Amino acid sequence: MIDSEPFAKAAQAIQEASCVAIACHEVPDGDAIGSLLAFYHLCTSQGKRCIASWPEPFEIAPHYEFMPELDSMTRPSDFPEEPEVMIALDCGSLDRLGSLAEKAKAAKHLIIIDHHETNCFQGEINLIYPNAAATVVLLRRLLKELAWPLDQSAALCLYVGLVTDTFRFTKMHSSPEVFELAKELSEYGLDLSEINRKLFEEHHFNYMKLIGRCLSKLELNTSIGFAYTTVSLKDFQEFNVRIEEAEGLIDLVGRISEAKVYAVLKEAPNGIRVSLRSKDPSVDVGMIAALFGGGGHRFSAGFVSLGEISEVVNSLTKVLANNLSVES
Ligand SMILES: [Mn+2]
């Protein structure tokens, strides 16, 4: 059950602040950017100052570019050094705030709103509930506590968070509560088919060509049911695709029926970014990602690793082989 006390405390800290600084995790996904933009929009609609950002690279995937308020976001370098009140959204650990981590530590009041099972990031006020389907679900609850009414823009942002983090309402946490929130949000006149198309069904030509390359590189380890593909820096450069744009590639890999666990390894300037998914309830990829210094949820997790892609593949395969043999 969700305890109402931290929500009341968070609402009070927000009401008393003259400016609220908010941030979501690096390389924002739909839940991170949706909760950030929804809060920013409603906070400023209330006449309260709000500064919203995320760590470098200060870019957003093209499939989120239709969302409101993106032009009002603040570069991380211009984020306050010692925020009066800071809210960290959808961050399971401090390092996911990248260059904003020090500023979070320096905040007078730090509020964490998150639902990662591997959360190890505590603030002064913690709205951390691993059973919540998305951070936007928790944010909706806080907005009720604040008595800030929704409008169409906020509903759109919250809906993006909900539909992406529940994998279009298909995953474990797609409870009646999730559908109730979707119903509430849809009543603001959202064009759900248009949102769905922009988020999931439409890509640049170059991205489709990159996908072709990645599908041709698919690997399947049949003895442990592990499928993966890789995207090198060279691939990104050759097809002129940014790493944020390749967020949905993992879902294609997940269509492989022989795969119990699947991954996409993307080479970035700061290391190999690994997205990991499980279809098997006995394999908790959140725990596996935590072994590599990352984290996430039972069925969806990630980590960043140094080294060559092939080395990361080898060590991940070893860990999975141990895990799968123990579990099965
Ligand atoms: Mn989330």
Tab-separated table of C-alpha atoms and ligand atoms in Angstrom:
chain	number	residue	atom	x	y	z
A	1	MET	CA	0.000	0.000	0.000
A	2	ILE	CA	1.059	3.533	-0.682
A	3	ASP	CA	1.569	5.594	2.443
A	4	SER	CA	0.110	9.082	2.083
A	5	GLU	CA	2.437	10.803	4.532
A	6	PRO	CA	5.434	11.355	2.225
A	7	PHE	CA	3.107	12.737	-0.454
A	8	ALA	CA	1.760	15.306	2.010
A	9	LYS	CA	5.311	16.208	3.077
A	10	ALA	CA	6.450	16.562	-0.535
A	11	ALA	CA	3.433	18.723	-1.367
A	12	GLN	CA	4.176	20.972	1.590
A	13	ALA	CA	7.836	21.418	0.613
A	14	ILE	CA	6.782	22.257	-2.958
A	15	GLN	CA	4.096	24.726	-1.804
A	16	GLU	CA	6.572	26.508	0.449
A	17	ALA	CA	9.319	26.797	-2.171
A	18	SER	CA	9.681	29.908	-4.319
A	19	CYS	CA	11.312	27.825	-7.063
A	20	VAL	CA	11.266	24.066	-7.633
A	21	ALA	CA	14.177	22.492	-9.505
A	22	ILE	CA	13.374	19.159	-11.143
A	23	ALA	CA	15.447	16.630	-13.031
A	24	CYS	CA	15.008	13.205	-14.581
A	25	HIS	CA	17.578	10.556	-15.485
A	26	GLU	CA	20.076	10.723	-18.328
A	27	VAL	CA	18.953	9.644	-21.802
A	28	PRO	CA	15.328	10.175	-20.711
A	29	ASP	CA	12.747	7.540	-21.569
A	30	GLY	CA	9.018	8.276	-21.856
A	31	ASP	CA	8.366	8.005	-18.114
A	32	ALA	CA	11.299	10.269	-17.237
A	33	ILE	CA	10.540	13.002	-19.761
A	34	GLY	CA	6.774	12.633	-19.293
A	35	SER	CA	6.951	13.150	-15.541
A	36	LEU	CA	9.446	16.015	-15.937
A	37	LEU	CA	7.360	17.910	-18.515
A	38	ALA	CA	4.046	17.278	-16.723
A	39	PHE	CA	5.394	18.650	-13.453
A	40	TYR	CA	7.084	21.607	-15.151
A	41	HIS	CA	3.928	22.513	-17.051
A	42	LEU	CA	1.601	22.347	-14.038
A	43	CYS	CA	4.032	24.050	-11.666
A	44	THR	CA	4.498	27.044	-13.973
A	45	SER	CA	0.733	27.066	-14.700
A	46	GLN	CA	0.307	27.589	-10.963
A	47	GLY	CA	2.524	30.680	-11.195
A	48	LYS	CA	5.394	28.977	-9.382
A	49	ARG	CA	8.914	29.077	-10.797
A	50	CYS	CA	10.254	25.775	-11.978
A	51	ILE	CA	13.588	24.830	-13.514
A	52	ALA	CA	13.660	21.486	-15.320
A	53	SER	CA	16.600	19.624	-16.794
A	54	TRP	CA	18.375	16.336	-17.330
A	55	PRO	CA	22.078	15.520	-17.539
A	56	GLU	CA	24.187	15.706	-20.676
A	57	PRO	CA	23.780	14.800	-23.459
A	58	PHE	CA	21.027	17.428	-23.251
A	59	GLU	CA	19.068	15.899	-26.121
A	60	ILE	CA	15.809	14.079	-26.515
A	61	ALA	CA	14.865	11.162	-28.775
A	62	PRO	CA	12.977	12.278	-31.908
A	63	HIS	CA	9.903	10.272	-30.902
A	64	TYR	CA	9.428	12.565	-27.879
A	65	GLU	CA	9.863	15.832	-29.762
A	66	PHE	CA	6.093	16.347	-30.106
A	67	MET	CA	5.725	16.771	-26.354
A	68	PRO	CA	4.939	20.213	-24.868
A	69	GLU	CA	7.341	22.488	-22.955
A	70	LEU	CA	10.577	21.035	-24.360
A	71	ASP	CA	11.643	24.536	-25.435
A	72	SER	CA	11.361	25.685	-21.801
A	73	MET	CA	13.884	23.179	-20.455
A	74	THR	CA	17.101	24.431	-18.848
A	75	ARG	CA	20.566	23.199	-19.801
A	76	PRO	CA	22.134	21.159	-16.981
A	77	SER	CA	24.993	23.694	-16.729
A	78	ASP	CA	22.413	26.402	-15.877
A	79	PHE	CA	20.686	24.277	-13.224
A	80	PRO	CA	20.937	25.822	-9.714
A	81	GLU	CA	24.014	24.693	-7.749
A	82	GLU	CA	22.076	24.478	-4.481
A	83	PRO	CA	18.370	24.123	-5.264
A	84	GLU	CA	15.913	25.164	-2.571
A	85	VAL	CA	13.712	22.166	-3.397
A	86	MET	CA	14.804	19.570	-5.912
A	87	ILE	CA	12.783	16.656	-7.249
A	88	ALA	CA	14.535	13.697	-8.899
A	89	LEU	CA	12.177	11.808	-11.191
A	90	ASP	CA	12.484	8.138	-12.247
A	91	CYS	CA	16.098	7.895	-10.969
A	92	GLY	CA	16.904	4.589	-9.280
A	93	SER	CA	20.368	5.777	-8.301
A	94	LEU	CA	22.205	9.072	-7.845
A	95	ASP	CA	24.587	8.430	-10.739
A	96	ARG	CA	21.686	8.413	-13.202
A	97	LEU	CA	21.583	12.174	-12.582
A	98	GLY	CA	25.050	12.481	-14.146
A	99	SER	CA	26.271	16.073	-13.907
A	100	LEU	CA	23.235	16.999	-11.790
A	101	ALA	CA	24.101	14.517	-9.022
A	102	GLU	CA	26.223	17.015	-7.058
A	103	LYS	CA	23.435	19.585	-7.285
A	104	ALA	CA	20.956	17.022	-5.933
A	105	LYS	CA	23.277	16.354	-2.993
A	106	ALA	CA	23.498	20.108	-2.332
A	107	ALA	CA	19.708	20.651	-2.445
A	108	LYS	CA	18.167	21.998	0.740
A	109	HIS	CA	15.217	19.628	0.355
A	110	LEU	CA	15.514	16.618	-1.956
A	111	ILE	CA	12.405	14.694	-3.037
A	112	ILE	CA	12.778	11.362	-4.845
A	113	ILE	CA	9.896	10.047	-6.960
A	114	ASP	CA	10.736	6.641	-8.357
A	115	HIS	CA	9.564	3.073	-8.887
A	116	HIS	CA	12.774	1.118	-9.635
A	117	GLU	CA	13.043	-2.115	-7.646
A	118	THR	CA	16.765	-1.594	-7.294
A	119	ASN	CA	16.386	1.971	-6.018
A	120	CYS	CA	19.293	2.953	-3.776
A	121	PHE	CA	18.765	6.708	-3.973
A	122	GLN	CA	17.251	8.269	-0.882
A	123	GLY	CA	16.394	11.895	-0.352
A	124	GLU	CA	14.825	13.778	2.502
A	125	ILE	CA	11.359	12.849	1.225
A	126	ASN	CA	11.024	9.561	-0.631
A	127	LEU	CA	8.117	8.617	-2.852
A	128	ILE	CA	9.681	5.311	-3.874
A	129	TYR	CA	7.260	2.491	-4.670
A	130	PRO	CA	8.555	-0.414	-6.792
A	131	ASN	CA	5.020	-1.695	-7.312
A	132	ALA	CA	3.998	1.459	-9.150
A	133	ALA	CA	3.789	0.902	-12.898
A	134	ALA	CA	5.547	4.174	-13.665
A	135	THR	CA	6.866	7.323	-12.042
A	136	VAL	CA	3.941	9.198	-13.620
A	137	VAL	CA	1.541	7.114	-11.487
A	138	LEU	CA	3.249	8.425	-8.348
A	139	LEU	CA	3.403	11.933	-9.789
A	140	ARG	CA	-0.372	11.845	-10.440
A	141	ARG	CA	-0.857	11.049	-6.768
A	142	LEU	CA	1.367	13.973	-5.751
A	143	LEU	CA	-0.501	16.330	-8.091
A	144	LYS	CA	-3.744	15.357	-6.331
A	145	GLU	CA	-2.098	16.138	-3.015
A	146	LEU	CA	-1.046	19.539	-4.403
A	147	ALA	CA	-4.591	20.086	-5.749
A	148	TRP	CA	-3.111	21.155	-9.091
A	149	PRO	CA	-5.714	20.397	-11.763
A	150	LEU	CA	-4.603	18.582	-14.900
A	151	ASP	CA	-5.020	19.995	-18.372
A	152	GLN	CA	-4.560	18.487	-21.815
A	153	SER	CA	-0.788	19.138	-21.985
A	154	ALA	CA	-0.167	17.573	-18.581
A	155	ALA	CA	-2.439	14.631	-19.437
A	156	LEU	CA	-0.459	14.019	-22.621
A	157	CYS	CA	2.859	13.994	-20.727
A	158	LEU	CA	1.541	11.645	-18.040
A	159	TYR	CA	0.041	9.374	-20.696
A	160	VAL	CA	3.397	9.125	-22.512
A	161	GLY	CA	4.999	7.972	-19.256
A	162	LEU	CA	2.255	5.442	-18.616
A	163	VAL	CA	2.047	3.933	-22.104
A	164	THR	CA	5.824	3.606	-22.494
A	165	ASP	CA	6.674	2.194	-19.041
A	166	THR	CA	3.860	-0.385	-19.248
A	167	PHE	CA	4.996	-1.358	-22.772
A	168	ARG	CA	1.654	-0.238	-24.136
A	169	PHE	CA	-0.271	-1.713	-21.205
A	170	THR	CA	1.072	-5.207	-21.741
A	171	LYS	CA	3.394	-5.784	-18.800
A	172	MET	CA	3.037	-7.075	-15.240
A	173	HIS	CA	2.086	-3.828	-13.593
A	174	SER	CA	-0.782	-3.122	-15.996
A	175	SER	CA	-3.277	-3.276	-13.143
A	176	PRO	CA	-6.788	-1.827	-12.968
A	177	GLU	CA	-5.161	1.260	-11.387
A	178	VAL	CA	-3.119	1.771	-14.557
A	179	PHE	CA	-6.196	1.534	-16.760
A	180	GLU	CA	-8.073	3.909	-14.466
A	181	LEU	CA	-5.318	6.488	-14.865
A	182	ALA	CA	-5.257	5.927	-18.642
A	183	LYS	CA	-9.016	6.498	-18.695
A	184	GLU	CA	-8.703	9.682	-16.673
A	185	LEU	CA	-5.956	11.016	-18.973
A	186	SER	CA	-7.787	10.043	-22.167
A	187	GLU	CA	-10.715	12.188	-21.049
A	188	TYR	CA	-8.600	15.297	-21.714
A	189	GLY	CA	-9.166	14.774	-25.429
A	190	LEU	CA	-5.856	13.100	-26.222
A	191	ASP	CA	-5.446	11.737	-29.723
A	192	LEU	CA	-4.304	8.302	-28.602
A	193	SER	CA	-3.726	6.845	-32.066
A	194	GLU	CA	-1.574	9.830	-33.043
A	195	ILE	CA	0.427	9.576	-29.799
A	196	ASN	CA	0.886	5.837	-30.344
A	197	ARG	CA	2.112	6.400	-33.905
A	198	LYS	CA	4.601	9.078	-32.892
A	199	LEU	CA	5.963	7.082	-29.968
A	200	PHE	CA	6.197	3.624	-31.494
A	201	GLU	CA	5.346	3.398	-35.172
A	202	GLU	CA	7.295	6.105	-36.957
A	203	HIS	CA	11.036	6.388	-37.605
A	204	HIS	CA	13.498	8.215	-39.818
A	205	PHE	CA	14.614	6.354	-42.948
A	206	ASN	CA	18.196	6.245	-41.602
A	207	TYR	CA	17.027	4.671	-38.387
A	208	MET	CA	15.274	1.895	-40.300
A	209	LYS	CA	18.528	1.256	-42.194
A	210	LEU	CA	20.399	1.086	-38.879
A	211	ILE	CA	17.819	-1.419	-37.618
A	212	GLY	CA	18.587	-3.528	-40.686
A	213	ARG	CA	22.258	-3.556	-39.717
A	214	CYS	CA	21.426	-4.450	-36.109
A	215	LEU	CA	19.032	-7.260	-37.059
A	216	SER	CA	21.726	-8.736	-39.301
A	217	LYS	CA	24.025	-8.798	-36.252
A	218	LEU	CA	21.531	-10.644	-33.995
A	219	GLU	CA	22.986	-13.437	-31.912
A	220	LEU	CA	21.148	-16.207	-30.068
A	221	ASN	CA	22.699	-18.365	-27.372
A	222	THR	CA	20.267	-21.289	-27.475
A	223	SER	CA	21.627	-23.078	-24.402
A	224	ILE	CA	20.598	-20.196	-22.122
A	225	GLY	CA	17.952	-18.529	-24.289
A	226	PHE	CA	19.838	-15.246	-24.557
A	227	ALA	CA	19.450	-13.053	-27.652
A	228	TYR	CA	21.224	-9.774	-28.258
A	229	THR	CA	22.440	-7.329	-30.809
A	230	THR	CA	24.925	-4.487	-30.725
A	231	VAL	CA	25.203	-0.955	-32.073
A	232	SER	CA	28.712	0.424	-32.414
A	233	LEU	CA	29.715	4.096	-32.457
A	234	LYS	CA	30.573	3.511	-36.103
A	235	ASP	CA	27.005	2.292	-36.799
A	236	PHE	CA	25.532	5.393	-35.170
A	237	GLN	CA	27.868	7.631	-37.181
A	238	GLU	CA	27.400	5.829	-40.486
A	239	PHE	CA	23.601	6.103	-40.328
A	240	ASN	CA	23.633	9.501	-38.592
A	241	VAL	CA	21.440	8.230	-35.762
A	242	ARG	CA	21.678	9.425	-32.165
A	243	ILE	CA	21.708	6.899	-29.333
A	244	GLU	CA	18.416	8.226	-27.913
A	245	GLU	CA	16.659	7.337	-31.153
A	246	ALA	CA	17.504	3.625	-30.791
A	247	GLU	CA	15.452	3.177	-27.600
A	248	GLY	CA	12.893	0.879	-29.288
A	249	LEU	CA	15.428	-1.528	-30.809
A	250	ILE	CA	15.286	-3.730	-27.705
A	251	ASP	CA	11.584	-4.418	-28.308
A	252	LEU	CA	12.361	-5.879	-31.727
A	253	VAL	CA	14.976	-8.190	-30.222
A	254	GLY	CA	12.337	-9.264	-27.690
A	255	ARG	CA	10.204	-10.720	-30.460
A	256	ILE	CA	12.601	-13.663	-30.780
A	257	SER	CA	10.566	-16.578	-29.455
A	258	GLU	CA	13.636	-18.552	-28.357
A	259	ALA	CA	14.826	-15.710	-26.105
A	260	LYS	CA	14.160	-15.788	-22.380
A	261	VAL	CA	16.511	-12.869	-21.781
A	262	TYR	CA	17.525	-10.327	-24.383
A	263	ALA	CA	19.736	-7.311	-24.636
A	264	VAL	CA	20.932	-4.468	-26.816
A	265	LEU	CA	24.470	-3.202	-26.274
A	266	LYS	CA	25.081	0.316	-27.564
A	267	GLU	CA	28.482	1.883	-27.736
A	268	ALA	CA	28.472	5.439	-26.325
A	269	PRO	CA	31.399	7.792	-25.686
A	270	ASN	CA	31.256	7.041	-21.931
A	271	GLY	CA	30.969	3.255	-22.186
A	272	ILE	CA	28.748	0.448	-23.400
A	273	ARG	CA	25.100	1.103	-22.549
A	274	VAL	CA	23.293	-2.189	-22.023
A	275	SER	CA	19.500	-2.571	-22.042
A	276	LEU	CA	18.415	-5.877	-20.581
A	277	ARG	CA	14.978	-7.518	-20.596
A	278	SER	CA	13.582	-10.768	-19.228
A	279	LYS	CA	10.520	-12.712	-20.343
A	280	ASP	CA	11.041	-15.315	-17.641
A	281	PRO	CA	9.721	-14.533	-14.137
A	282	SER	CA	12.563	-16.602	-12.646
A	283	VAL	CA	15.211	-14.322	-14.181
A	284	ASP	CA	15.387	-10.932	-12.475
A	285	VAL	CA	17.385	-8.697	-14.831
A	286	GLY	CA	17.218	-5.835	-12.302
A	287	MET	CA	19.437	-7.916	-10.012
A	288	ILE	CA	21.703	-8.893	-12.896
A	289	ALA	CA	22.082	-5.261	-13.975
A	290	ALA	CA	22.884	-4.388	-10.346
A	291	LEU	CA	25.850	-6.804	-10.487
A	292	PHE	CA	27.226	-4.566	-13.234
A	293	GLY	CA	26.577	-1.363	-11.284
A	294	GLY	CA	23.226	-0.618	-12.937
A	295	GLY	CA	19.681	-1.432	-11.942
A	296	GLY	CA	16.037	-1.349	-12.874
A	297	HIS	CA	13.109	-3.685	-12.618
A	298	ARG	CA	12.645	-7.463	-12.645
A	299	PHE	CA	11.789	-7.554	-16.353
A	300	SER	CA	13.560	-4.416	-17.577
A	301	ALA	CA	16.917	-3.036	-16.508
A	302	GLY	CA	20.157	-1.559	-17.708
A	303	PHE	CA	23.744	-0.700	-16.926
A	304	VAL	CA	26.766	1.065	-18.372
A	305	SER	CA	30.031	-0.823	-18.637
A	306	LEU	CA	33.534	0.131	-19.688
A	307	GLY	CA	35.491	-1.965	-22.158
A	308	GLU	CA	34.865	-3.354	-25.604
A	309	ILE	CA	31.401	-4.545	-26.644
A	310	SER	CA	32.688	-8.112	-27.052
A	311	GLU	CA	34.079	-8.124	-23.491
A	312	VAL	CA	30.770	-6.894	-22.074
A	313	VAL	CA	28.902	-9.553	-24.094
A	314	ASN	CA	31.207	-12.246	-22.660
A	315	SER	CA	30.863	-11.205	-19.043
A	316	LEU	CA	27.094	-10.740	-19.380
A	317	THR	CA	26.722	-14.179	-21.011
A	318	LYS	CA	28.710	-15.740	-18.147
A	319	VAL	CA	26.550	-14.126	-15.478
A	320	LEU	CA	23.364	-15.110	-17.315
A	321	ALA	CA	24.586	-18.700	-17.744
A	322	ASN	CA	25.181	-18.958	-13.975
A	323	ASN	CA	21.891	-17.325	-13.168
A	324	LEU	CA	19.824	-19.370	-15.602
A	325	SER	CA	21.431	-22.656	-14.580
A	326	VAL	CA	20.826	-21.927	-10.892
A	327	GLU	CA	17.253	-20.786	-11.433
A	328	SER	CA	16.050	-23.488	-13.796
B	1	MN	MN	9.985	4.628	-15.089
